[in-house]
Amino acid sequence: MREILAVIADDERRHAELAWDVIAFALERGGGTAKQALRQALEALETQRTPSLPSIPGVDEAFLARNGVLPQAELGRLMEECIQRTRARSALLPS
């Protein structure tokens, strides 16, 4: 299972890099329209909230954790980390 997840993670990393390349290309070719779309997308990050885990009667966070579901606090931390990384990466794009 670990091997399979490592392959999936690597594939997703490549997809993410391709997406950043597409954004850079769009900014170079798309002018003001592309830049405005990126600004709007970055502003929308401010409204993103961590999705709440559903409440399931008789199922607690410990049970979920034993079955591979991250605790709500960890989901929040990871969400914030992703947003910060996105902001930092977007700052490196051509302006």
Coordinates of N, CA, C and O in Angstrom, one line a residue:
M1 N 0.8 -1.2 0.0 CA 0.0 0.0 0.0 C 0.9 1.3 0.0 O 0.6 2.2 -0.7
R2 N 1.9 1.2 0.8 CA 2.8 2.4 0.9 C 3.4 2.7 -0.5 O 3.5 3.8 -0.9
E3 N 3.8 1.6 -1.2 CA 4.4 1.8 -2.6 C 3.4 2.4 -3.5 O 3.7 3.3 -4.3
I4 N 2.2 1.9 -3.5 CA 1.1 2.4 -4.4 C 0.9 3.9 -4.1 O 0.8 4.7 -5.0
L5 N 0.8 4.3 -2.8 CA 0.5 5.7 -2.4 C 1.7 6.5 -2.8 O 1.5 7.7 -3.2
A6 N 2.9 6.0 -2.8 CA 4.1 6.8 -3.2 C 4.0 7.1 -4.7 O 4.4 8.2 -5.2
V7 N 3.6 6.1 -5.5 CA 3.4 6.3 -6.9 C 2.4 7.3 -7.2 O 2.6 8.2 -8.0
I8 N 1.3 7.2 -6.5 CA 0.2 8.2 -6.7 C 0.7 9.6 -6.3 O 0.4 10.6 -7.0
A9 N 1.4 9.7 -5.2 CA 1.9 11.0 -4.7 C 2.8 11.6 -5.8 O 2.7 12.8 -6.0
D10 N 3.7 10.8 -6.3 CA 4.6 11.3 -7.3 C 3.9 11.8 -8.6 O 4.2 12.8 -9.2
D11 N 2.9 11.0 -9.0 CA 2.0 11.4 -10.1 C 1.3 12.7 -9.9 O 1.3 13.6 -10.7
E12 N 0.8 12.9 -8.7 CA 0.1 14.2 -8.3 C 1.1 15.3 -8.3 O 0.7 16.4 -8.7
R13 N 2.3 15.1 -7.8 CA 3.3 16.1 -7.8 C 3.6 16.6 -9.2 O 3.7 17.8 -9.5
R14 N 3.7 15.7 -10.2 CA 3.9 16.0 -11.6 C 2.8 16.8 -12.1 O 2.9 17.8 -12.9
H15 N 1.6 16.4 -11.8 CA 0.4 17.2 -12.2 C 0.4 18.6 -11.7 O 0.1 19.6 -12.4
A16 N 0.8 18.8 -10.5 CA 0.8 20.1 -9.8 C 1.9 20.9 -10.5 O 1.6 22.1 -10.8
E17 N 3.0 20.4 -10.8 CA 4.1 21.1 -11.5 C 3.6 21.6 -12.9 O 3.9 22.7 -13.4
L18 N 2.9 20.7 -13.6 CA 2.4 21.0 -14.9 C 1.4 22.2 -14.8 O 1.4 23.1 -15.6
A19 N 0.5 22.1 -13.8 CA -0.5 23.2 -13.6 C 0.3 24.5 -13.3 O -0.2 25.6 -13.9
W20 N 1.3 24.6 -12.6 CA 2.1 25.8 -12.4 C 2.7 26.3 -13.7 O 2.7 27.5 -14.0
D21 N 3.2 25.3 -14.5 CA 3.7 25.7 -15.8 C 2.6 26.3 -16.7 O 2.9 27.3 -17.4
V22 N 1.4 25.8 -16.7 CA 0.3 26.3 -17.5 C 0.0 27.7 -17.0 O -0.3 28.6 -17.8
I23 N -0.1 27.9 -15.7 CA -0.4 29.2 -15.1 C 0.7 30.2 -15.6 O 0.4 31.3 -16.0
A24 N 2.0 29.9 -15.5 CA 3.0 30.8 -16.0 C 2.9 31.1 -17.5 O 3.0 32.2 -17.9
F25 N 2.6 30.1 -18.3 CA 2.3 30.3 -19.7 C 1.2 31.2 -19.9 O 1.2 32.2 -20.7
A26 N 0.1 31.0 -19.2 CA -1.1 31.9 -19.3 C -0.8 33.3 -19.0 O -1.3 34.3 -19.6
L27 N 0.0 33.5 -17.9 CA 0.4 34.9 -17.5 C 1.2 35.5 -18.6 O 1.1 36.7 -18.8
E28 N 2.1 34.8 -19.2 CA 3.0 35.3 -20.3 C 2.2 35.7 -21.5 O 2.5 36.7 -22.2
R29 N 1.2 34.9 -21.8 CA 0.5 35.1 -23.1 C -0.9 35.8 -22.9 O -1.4 36.4 -23.8
G30 N -1.5 35.7 -21.7 CA -2.8 36.2 -21.5 C -3.0 37.6 -21.1 O -4.1 38.1 -21.0
G31 N -1.8 38.2 -20.7 CA -1.9 39.6 -20.3 C -2.7 39.9 -19.1 O -2.8 39.1 -18.2
G32 N -3.4 41.0 -19.1 CA -4.1 41.5 -18.0 C -5.3 40.6 -17.5 O -5.6 40.4 -16.3
T33 N -5.9 39.9 -18.5 CA -7.0 39.0 -18.2 C -6.5 37.9 -17.3 O -7.2 37.5 -16.3
A34 N -5.4 37.3 -17.7 CA -4.9 36.1 -17.0 C -4.4 36.6 -15.6 O -4.6 35.9 -14.6
K35 N -3.8 37.8 -15.5 CA -3.3 38.3 -14.2 C -4.5 38.6 -13.3 O -4.4 38.3 -12.1
Q36 N -5.5 39.1 -13.8 CA -6.7 39.4 -13.0 C -7.3 38.1 -12.5 O -7.7 38.0 -11.3
A37 N -7.4 37.0 -13.3 CA -7.9 35.7 -12.9 C -7.1 35.2 -11.8 O -7.6 34.6 -10.8
L38 N -5.7 35.3 -11.9 CA -4.9 34.8 -10.8 C -5.1 35.6 -9.6 O -5.2 35.0 -8.5
R39 N -5.2 36.9 -9.7 CA -5.4 37.7 -8.5 C -6.7 37.3 -7.8 O -6.8 37.1 -6.6
Q40 N -7.8 37.0 -8.6 CA -9.1 36.6 -8.0 C -8.9 35.2 -7.3 O -9.5 35.0 -6.3
A41 N -8.2 34.4 -8.0 CA -8.0 33.0 -7.4 C -7.3 33.1 -6.1 O -7.6 32.4 -5.1
L42 N -6.3 33.9 -6.0 CA -5.5 34.1 -4.8 C -6.3 34.8 -3.7 O -6.3 34.4 -2.5
E43 N -7.2 35.7 -4.1 CA -8.1 36.4 -3.1 C -9.1 35.3 -2.5 O -9.4 35.4 -1.4
A44 N -9.5 34.4 -3.4 CA -10.5 33.4 -3.0 C -9.9 32.5 -1.9 O -10.6 31.9 -1.1
L45 N -8.6 32.4 -1.9 CA -7.9 31.5 -0.9 C -8.3 32.0 0.5 O -8.3 31.2 1.5
E46 N -8.5 33.3 0.7 CA -8.8 33.9 2.0 C -10.1 33.4 2.5 O -10.3 33.4 3.7
T47 N -11.0 32.9 1.7 CA -12.3 32.4 2.1 C -12.3 30.9 2.3 O -13.3 30.4 2.7
Q48 N -11.2 30.2 1.9 CA -11.2 28.8 2.0 C -11.2 28.3 3.5 O -10.4 28.9 4.3
R49 N -12.0 27.4 3.8 CA -12.0 26.8 5.2 C -11.8 25.3 5.1 O -12.2 24.7 4.1
T50 N -11.3 24.8 6.1 CA -11.1 23.3 6.2 C -12.4 22.7 6.2 O -13.3 23.0 7.0
P51 N -12.6 21.7 5.3 CA -13.9 21.0 5.3 C -14.0 20.2 6.7 O -13.0 19.7 7.2
S52 N -15.2 20.2 7.2 CA -15.5 19.5 8.5 C -15.7 18.0 8.2 O -16.4 17.7 7.2
L53 N -15.2 17.2 9.1 CA -15.4 15.8 9.0 C -16.9 15.6 9.3 O -17.4 16.2 10.2
P54 N -17.6 14.7 8.7 CA -19.0 14.4 9.0 C -19.1 13.8 10.4 O -18.2 13.0 10.8
S55 N -20.1 14.1 11.1 CA -20.4 13.5 12.4 C -21.2 12.2 12.1 O -22.2 12.2 11.5
I56 N -20.6 11.1 12.6 CA -21.2 9.8 12.4 C -21.4 9.2 13.8 O -20.5 9.0 14.5
P57 N -22.7 9.0 14.1 CA -23.0 8.4 15.4 C -22.2 7.2 15.7 O -22.1 6.3 14.9
G58 N -21.6 7.1 16.9 CA -20.8 6.0 17.3 C -19.4 5.9 16.8 O -18.7 5.0 17.0
V59 N -19.0 6.9 15.9 CA -17.7 6.9 15.4 C -16.9 8.1 15.8 O -17.4 9.3 15.6
D60 N -15.8 8.0 16.5 CA -15.1 9.1 17.0 C -13.8 9.3 16.2 O -13.5 8.5 15.4
E61 N -13.1 10.4 16.6 CA -11.8 10.7 15.8 C -10.8 9.6 16.0 O -10.0 9.3 15.1
A62 N -10.7 8.9 17.1 CA -9.8 7.9 17.3 C -10.0 6.7 16.3 O -9.1 6.2 15.7
F63 N -11.3 6.4 16.2 CA -11.7 5.3 15.2 C -11.3 5.7 13.8 O -10.7 5.0 13.1
L64 N -11.6 7.0 13.5 CA -11.3 7.5 12.1 C -9.8 7.5 11.9 O -9.3 7.1 10.8
A65 N -9.0 7.9 12.9 CA -7.5 7.9 12.8 C -7.0 6.5 12.6 O -6.1 6.3 11.8
R66 N -7.5 5.5 13.3 CA -7.1 4.2 13.1 C -7.3 3.7 11.7 O -6.7 2.7 11.3
N67 N -8.3 4.3 11.1 CA -8.7 3.9 9.7 C -8.2 4.9 8.6 O -8.8 4.9 7.5
G68 N -7.2 5.7 9.0 CA -6.6 6.5 8.0 C -7.2 7.9 7.7 O -6.7 8.6 6.8
V69 N -8.1 8.3 8.6 CA -8.7 9.6 8.4 C -8.0 10.6 9.4 O -7.9 10.3 10.6
L70 N -7.4 11.7 8.8 CA -6.7 12.6 9.7 C -7.7 13.4 10.6 O -8.8 13.7 10.3
P71 N -7.2 13.7 11.8 CA -8.0 14.4 12.8 C -8.3 15.8 12.2 O -7.5 16.4 11.4
Q72 N -9.4 16.4 12.6 CA -9.8 17.7 12.2 C -8.7 18.8 12.3 O -8.5 19.6 11.4
A73 N -8.0 18.8 13.5 CA -6.9 19.8 13.7 C -5.8 19.6 12.6 O -5.3 20.6 12.1
E74 N -5.5 18.4 12.3 CA -4.4 18.1 11.3 C -4.9 18.6 9.9 O -4.1 19.1 9.1
L75 N -6.1 18.3 9.6 CA -6.7 18.8 8.3 C -6.6 20.3 8.2 O -6.2 20.8 7.2
G76 N -6.9 21.0 9.3 CA -6.8 22.5 9.3 C -5.4 22.9 9.1 O -5.1 23.9 8.4
R77 N -4.4 22.3 9.8 CA -3.0 22.6 9.7 C -2.5 22.4 8.3 O -1.9 23.3 7.7
L78 N -2.9 21.3 7.7 CA -2.5 21.0 6.3 C -3.1 22.0 5.3 O -2.5 22.4 4.3
M79 N -4.4 22.3 5.5 CA -5.0 23.3 4.7 C -4.3 24.6 4.7 O -4.0 25.2 3.6
E80 N -4.0 25.1 5.9 CA -3.2 26.4 6.0 C -1.9 26.3 5.3 O -1.4 27.2 4.7
E81 N -1.2 25.2 5.5 CA 0.1 25.0 4.9 C 0.0 25.0 3.4 O 0.8 25.7 2.7
C82 N -1.0 24.4 2.8 CA -1.2 24.4 1.4 C -1.5 25.8 0.9 O -0.9 26.2 -0.2
I83 N -2.3 26.6 1.6 CA -2.6 27.9 1.2 C -1.3 28.8 1.2 O -1.0 29.5 0.3
Q84 N -0.5 28.6 2.3 CA 0.7 29.4 2.4 C 1.7 29.0 1.3 O 2.3 29.9 0.7
R85 N 1.8 27.8 0.9 CA 2.7 27.3 -0.2 C 2.2 27.9 -1.5 O 3.0 28.2 -2.4
T86 N 0.9 27.9 -1.7 CA 0.3 28.4 -2.9 C 0.6 29.9 -3.1 O 1.0 30.4 -4.1
R87 N 0.5 30.7 -2.0 CA 0.8 32.1 -2.0 C 2.3 32.3 -2.3 O 2.6 33.1 -3.2
A88 N 3.1 31.5 -1.7 CA 4.6 31.7 -1.9 C 5.0 31.3 -3.3 O 5.7 32.0 -4.0
R89 N 4.4 30.2 -3.9 CA 4.7 29.8 -5.2 C 4.2 30.8 -6.2 O 4.8 31.1 -7.2
S90 N 3.0 31.4 -6.0 CA 2.4 32.4 -6.9 C 3.3 33.6 -7.0 O 3.3 34.3 -8.0
A91 N 4.0 33.9 -5.9 CA 4.8 35.1 -5.9 C 6.0 35.0 -6.8 O 6.6 36.0 -7.2
L92 N 6.3 33.8 -7.2 CA 7.5 33.5 -8.1 C 7.1 33.5 -9.5 O 7.9 33.5 -10.4
L93 N 5.8 33.6 -9.8 CA 5.3 33.6 -11.2 C 5.7 35.0 -11.9 O 5.8 36.0 -11.2
P94 N 5.8 35.0 -13.2 CA 6.0 36.2 -13.9 C 4.9 37.2 -13.7 O 3.7 36.8 -13.7
S95 N 5.2 38.5 -13.5 CA 4.1 39.5 -13.3 C 3.8 40.3 -14.5 O 4.3 40.3 -15.5

